Short mmCIF file of C-alpha atoms and ligand atoms in Angstrom, two decimals:
data_model
loop_
_atom_site.label_atom_id
_atom_site.label_comp_id
_atom_site.label_asym_id
_atom_site.label_seq_id
_atom_site.Cartn_x
_atom_site.Cartn_y
_atom_site.Cartn_z
CA MET T 21 -28.32 20.43 -50.59
CA ARG T 22 -28.05 18.50 -53.82
CA LYS T 23 -29.30 20.07 -57.04
CA GLN T 24 -32.52 19.12 -58.78
CA ILE T 25 -31.75 18.83 -62.47
CA ALA T 26 -33.76 18.61 -65.69
CA ALA T 27 -31.39 17.51 -68.44
CA ALA T 28 -32.48 17.34 -72.07
CA ASN T 29 -30.70 14.84 -74.29
CA TRP T 30 -31.40 15.77 -77.89
CA LYS T 31 -29.33 12.82 -79.15
CA MET T 32 -28.85 12.96 -82.95
CA ASN T 33 -31.95 15.02 -83.68
CA LYS T 34 -32.83 18.44 -85.10
CA ARG T 35 -31.19 20.73 -87.61
CA LEU T 36 -29.61 23.84 -86.13
CA ASP T 37 -32.50 26.17 -86.98
CA GLU T 38 -34.95 23.69 -85.44
CA GLY T 39 -32.80 23.46 -82.32
CA GLN T 40 -32.73 27.25 -82.03
CA THR T 41 -36.51 27.38 -82.31
CA LEU T 42 -36.94 24.62 -79.71
CA LEU T 43 -34.53 26.13 -77.19
CA THR T 44 -36.04 29.59 -77.64
CA ALA T 45 -39.54 28.22 -77.04
CA ILE T 46 -38.47 26.35 -73.91
CA LEU T 47 -36.63 29.34 -72.46
CA ALA T 48 -39.68 31.51 -73.11
CA GLY T 49 -41.77 29.11 -71.04
CA VAL T 50 -39.42 29.04 -68.06
CA ASN T 51 -39.36 32.34 -66.19
CA SER T 52 -36.73 31.47 -63.67
CA VAL T 53 -34.96 28.44 -62.35
CA GLN T 54 -34.72 28.15 -58.55
CA PRO T 55 -31.25 28.38 -56.97
CA ASN T 56 -31.23 24.65 -56.14
CA GLN T 57 -32.28 23.70 -59.66
CA GLU T 58 -30.38 23.39 -62.91
CA VAL T 59 -31.62 22.95 -66.47
CA VAL T 60 -29.17 21.39 -68.89
CA PHE T 61 -29.44 20.93 -72.65
CA ALA T 62 -27.21 18.21 -74.09
CA VAL T 63 -27.17 19.20 -77.74
CA PRO T 64 -25.18 17.89 -80.71
CA PHE T 65 -21.55 19.09 -80.81
CA PRO T 66 -21.97 21.46 -83.79
CA TYR T 67 -24.71 23.36 -81.94
CA LEU T 68 -22.85 24.02 -78.70
CA VAL T 69 -21.34 27.31 -79.83
CA PRO T 70 -24.27 28.62 -81.92
CA LEU T 71 -26.74 27.99 -79.08
CA GLN T 72 -24.58 29.52 -76.37
CA SER T 73 -25.86 33.07 -76.83
CA LEU T 74 -29.41 31.89 -76.07
CA VAL T 75 -28.49 30.74 -72.56
CA ALA T 76 -25.65 33.19 -71.86
CA ASP T 77 -27.66 35.51 -69.62
CA LYS T 78 -29.65 32.74 -67.90
CA THR T 79 -28.93 31.59 -64.38
CA ASN T 80 -28.71 27.84 -63.79
CA ILE T 81 -29.31 27.00 -67.43
CA SER T 82 -26.41 25.36 -69.26
CA LEU T 83 -25.49 23.52 -72.41
CA SER T 84 -23.90 20.09 -72.22
CA ALA T 85 -22.01 17.81 -74.56
CA GLN T 86 -23.43 14.33 -75.11
CA ASN T 87 -20.04 12.63 -75.10
CA CYS T 88 -16.30 13.22 -75.08
CA HIS T 89 -13.25 11.15 -75.95
CA HIS T 90 -11.27 9.30 -73.29
CA LYS T 91 -7.87 10.58 -74.44
CA THR T 92 -6.63 14.12 -74.01
CA SER T 93 -5.72 14.80 -77.66
CA GLY T 94 -4.11 13.24 -80.69
CA ALA T 95 -4.80 11.17 -83.76
CA TYR T 96 -8.45 10.30 -83.11
CA THR T 97 -10.20 11.50 -86.25
CA GLY T 98 -13.71 12.72 -85.64
CA GLU T 99 -13.50 12.74 -81.85
CA VAL T 100 -13.99 15.63 -79.42
CA SER T 101 -11.81 16.10 -76.34
CA VAL T 102 -12.71 17.59 -72.97
CA ASP T 103 -10.11 20.26 -73.61
CA MET T 104 -12.08 21.32 -76.70
CA LEU T 105 -15.26 21.47 -74.61
CA ASP T 106 -13.44 23.48 -71.96
CA SER T 107 -12.16 25.89 -74.60
CA ILE T 108 -15.75 26.78 -75.52
CA ASN T 109 -16.83 27.00 -71.85
CA ILE T 110 -18.98 23.88 -71.67
CA ASN T 111 -19.54 22.74 -68.09
CA TYR T 112 -21.46 19.48 -68.49
CA CYS T 113 -20.93 16.28 -70.45
CA ILE T 114 -22.99 13.09 -70.55
CA VAL T 115 -20.71 10.11 -69.96
CA GLY T 116 -21.60 6.49 -70.62
CA HIS T 117 -25.08 6.84 -72.03
CA SER T 118 -26.42 3.35 -72.71
CA GLU T 119 -26.44 4.07 -76.45
CA ARG T 120 -22.70 4.82 -76.29
CA ARG T 121 -22.12 1.70 -74.20
CA GLU T 122 -24.07 -0.43 -76.65
CA TYR T 123 -23.20 0.99 -80.10
CA PHE T 124 -19.66 2.18 -79.35
CA ALA T 125 -18.68 -0.54 -76.88
CA GLU T 126 -17.77 1.87 -74.10
CA SER T 127 -16.59 -0.10 -71.09
CA ASN T 128 -16.70 0.87 -67.44
CA ALA T 129 -12.91 1.34 -67.56
CA VAL T 130 -13.05 3.73 -70.53
CA LEU T 131 -15.84 5.66 -68.82
CA ALA T 132 -13.65 6.06 -65.72
CA GLU T 133 -11.10 7.80 -67.95
CA LYS T 134 -13.77 10.08 -69.40
CA VAL T 135 -14.97 10.99 -65.92
CA ASN T 136 -11.41 11.84 -64.86
CA LEU T 137 -10.82 14.03 -67.90
CA CYS T 138 -14.11 15.88 -67.40
CA LEU T 139 -13.32 16.56 -63.76
CA SER T 140 -9.81 17.73 -64.66
CA LYS T 141 -11.46 20.55 -66.61
CA ASN T 142 -14.23 21.20 -64.10
CA ILE T 143 -16.80 19.75 -66.47
CA THR T 144 -19.59 17.97 -64.58
CA PRO T 145 -19.98 14.42 -65.89
CA ILE T 146 -23.57 13.22 -66.06
CA PHE T 147 -22.67 9.60 -65.56
CA CYS T 148 -25.27 7.13 -66.85
CA CYS T 149 -25.89 3.68 -65.47
CA GLY T 150 -28.71 1.20 -65.88
CA GLU T 151 -29.59 -2.38 -66.68
CA LEU T 152 -30.99 -4.28 -69.66
CA LEU T 153 -34.36 -5.98 -69.43
CA ASN T 154 -32.88 -9.47 -68.97
CA ILE T 155 -30.95 -8.26 -65.94
CA ARG T 156 -34.09 -6.75 -64.42
CA GLU T 157 -35.97 -9.98 -65.13
CA ALA T 158 -33.23 -11.97 -63.40
CA GLU T 159 -33.54 -9.49 -60.48
CA THR T 160 -29.81 -8.77 -60.49
CA GLN T 161 -30.14 -5.07 -61.38
CA ASN T 162 -28.96 -3.80 -57.99
CA GLN T 163 -25.68 -5.62 -58.22
CA PHE T 164 -25.27 -4.70 -61.90
CA VAL T 165 -25.56 -0.94 -61.40
CA ALA T 166 -23.40 -1.06 -58.27
CA VAL T 167 -20.59 -2.56 -60.38
CA GLN T 168 -21.04 0.20 -62.99
CA LEU T 169 -20.53 2.78 -60.24
CA GLU T 170 -17.65 0.92 -58.63
CA GLU T 171 -15.71 0.43 -61.85
CA SER T 172 -16.19 3.92 -63.27
CA LEU T 173 -16.47 6.20 -60.22
CA PHE T 174 -15.15 4.63 -57.05
CA HIS T 175 -11.52 5.55 -57.72
CA LEU T 176 -12.60 9.18 -57.09
CA ASP T 177 -12.00 10.81 -53.73
CA GLU T 178 -14.72 12.35 -51.57
CA THR T 179 -14.43 15.79 -53.13
CA ALA T 180 -14.41 14.57 -56.73
CA ILE T 181 -17.38 12.19 -56.42
CA GLN T 182 -19.55 15.09 -55.27
CA LYS T 183 -18.90 16.82 -58.60
CA VAL T 184 -20.49 13.92 -60.50
CA VAL T 185 -24.17 13.75 -61.42
CA ILE T 186 -25.50 10.22 -61.76
CA ALA T 187 -28.33 9.31 -64.13
CA TYR T 188 -30.06 5.98 -63.59
CA GLU T 189 -31.55 4.92 -66.91
CA PRO T 190 -33.01 1.42 -67.10
CA ILE T 191 -32.35 0.51 -70.73
CA TRP T 192 -35.73 -1.19 -71.05
CA ALA T 193 -37.37 2.18 -70.35
CA ILE T 194 -35.37 4.31 -72.82
CA GLY T 195 -37.36 5.43 -75.84
CA THR T 196 -39.85 2.61 -75.27
CA GLY T 197 -42.63 4.56 -73.62
CA LYS T 198 -42.26 2.06 -70.77
CA THR T 199 -41.34 4.17 -67.76
CA ALA T 200 -40.10 2.60 -64.58
CA SER T 201 -42.78 3.12 -61.96
CA SER T 202 -42.01 5.80 -59.43
CA ALA T 203 -41.62 3.03 -56.86
CA GLN T 204 -39.10 1.17 -59.05
CA ALA T 205 -37.18 4.39 -59.63
CA GLN T 206 -37.15 5.29 -55.94
CA GLU T 207 -36.05 1.78 -54.97
CA MET T 208 -33.09 1.88 -57.34
CA HIS T 209 -32.13 5.46 -56.47
CA ALA T 210 -32.17 4.61 -52.76
CA HIS T 211 -30.00 1.59 -53.54
CA LEU T 212 -27.52 3.72 -55.52
CA ARG T 213 -27.36 6.23 -52.69
CA ALA T 214 -26.77 3.41 -50.20
CA VAL T 215 -23.94 2.07 -52.37
CA LEU T 216 -22.44 5.58 -52.47
CA ALA T 217 -22.89 5.90 -48.69
CA THR T 218 -21.10 2.62 -48.04
CA LYS T 219 -18.08 3.92 -49.91
CA TYR T 220 -18.16 7.64 -49.08
CA GLY T 221 -20.47 8.06 -46.08
CA THR T 222 -24.01 9.36 -45.85
CA VAL T 223 -23.20 13.06 -45.97
CA VAL T 224 -21.36 12.73 -49.27
CA ALA T 225 -23.99 10.38 -50.72
CA ASN T 226 -26.72 12.87 -49.85
CA ASN T 227 -24.93 15.58 -51.80
CA ILE T 228 -24.96 13.67 -55.09
CA SER T 229 -27.80 14.28 -57.54
CA ILE T 230 -29.24 11.09 -59.01
CA LEU T 231 -31.44 11.67 -62.06
CA TYR T 232 -33.91 9.21 -63.50
CA GLY T 233 -34.04 8.62 -67.27
CA GLY T 234 -36.29 6.51 -69.46
CA SER T 235 -39.52 7.78 -71.01
CA VAL T 236 -39.88 10.76 -68.68
CA LYS T 237 -42.77 12.92 -69.91
CA GLY T 238 -44.71 15.92 -68.74
CA ALA T 239 -47.40 13.59 -67.47
CA ASN T 240 -45.20 11.40 -65.23
CA ALA T 241 -42.47 13.86 -64.19
CA VAL T 242 -44.16 15.15 -61.02
CA GLU T 243 -44.68 11.68 -59.64
CA LEU T 244 -41.15 10.53 -60.50
CA PHE T 245 -39.41 13.68 -59.26
CA SER T 246 -41.39 13.78 -56.03
CA GLN T 247 -39.68 10.57 -54.91
CA PRO T 248 -37.17 11.43 -52.18
CA ASP T 249 -34.10 10.05 -53.96
CA VAL T 250 -35.03 11.14 -57.50
CA ASP T 251 -33.35 14.47 -58.16
CA GLY T 252 -34.76 15.20 -61.60
CA GLY T 253 -34.45 13.55 -64.97
CA LEU T 254 -32.40 12.93 -68.09
CA VAL T 255 -34.93 13.23 -70.87
CA GLY T 256 -34.69 12.14 -74.50
CA GLY T 257 -37.87 12.10 -76.60
CA ALA T 258 -39.91 14.52 -74.49
CA SER T 259 -37.06 17.06 -74.47
CA LEU T 260 -37.65 17.59 -78.19
CA LEU T 261 -41.12 19.00 -77.52
CA ALA T 262 -41.15 22.46 -75.94
CA ASP T 263 -44.38 22.07 -73.95
CA GLU T 264 -43.37 18.68 -72.60
CA PHE T 265 -39.95 19.80 -71.48
CA ILE T 266 -41.31 22.97 -69.89
CA GLN T 267 -43.68 20.80 -67.87
CA ILE T 268 -40.77 18.57 -66.88
CA ILE T 269 -38.73 21.57 -65.69
CA HIS T 270 -41.69 22.76 -63.63
CA ALA T 271 -41.95 19.30 -62.05
CA LEU T 272 -38.54 19.64 -60.36
CA LYS T 273 -38.63 19.80 -56.58
CA GLY T 274 -38.27 23.37 -55.31
P1 LIG Y 28 -36.13 8.80 -73.49
O1 LIG Y 28 -34.51 8.80 -73.46
O2 LIG Y 28 -36.55 9.92 -72.57
O3 LIG Y 28 -36.49 9.06 -74.91
O4 LIG Y 28 -36.56 7.47 -73.00
C1 LIG Y 28 -33.81 9.02 -72.27
C2 LIG Y 28 -32.34 8.96 -72.55
O5 LIG Y 28 -31.90 8.14 -73.36
O6 LIG Y 28 -31.55 9.74 -71.98
#
């Protein structure tokens, strides 16, 4: 059965001491995570090692990188490779967040390389897809996200694709307070699963977790996560507030 995942994306927020306080408060509010659930904290690179001791003895709670470089190593000043992440035992990495696509011009082809490198080190890519408002208004979002999957993931074989977590994040809903309705989320998630099923078959498609992202909060998480094809969330703003994120974790399907 596919995992239900609550993933926090801290983005470029918090000083280290504030991050330690936040993570400690969240962990204190979560007694245990069910075997089919996973809680992931995508924190800034410099905090990956210092925060590791806080989650070390926790089951199904992990730290994640927010990005990695698409080359293995070399003269890329300021970049972080998957090998570096592997060397500090990081098992998750967000790939292709819309902010990276927009501000750092990450293409579907570059993201395919990042996905490959992550998988080569057994790092689970949390692969983000999602459309801009104008695409939604033109009602071409289904085709748009299908192409994102095809160009960045569909070179993978059946085994490899099942190691990928997909996050559907409509860009018009990120940080805007404008959540997709649970019906809109379900419709898109079912579409993504159907696209995966066409390529890999239903059994494989049913094993892939598809998270929803875009203004997930404590107050809307239960309704969103209770949709049959929504397997949790990738959460920005509300993951910076302990009470909100605890509520979001508790909203995961059991
Ligand atoms: P948000 O961000 O929850 O603040 O909308 C989600 C994301 O960008 O991953």
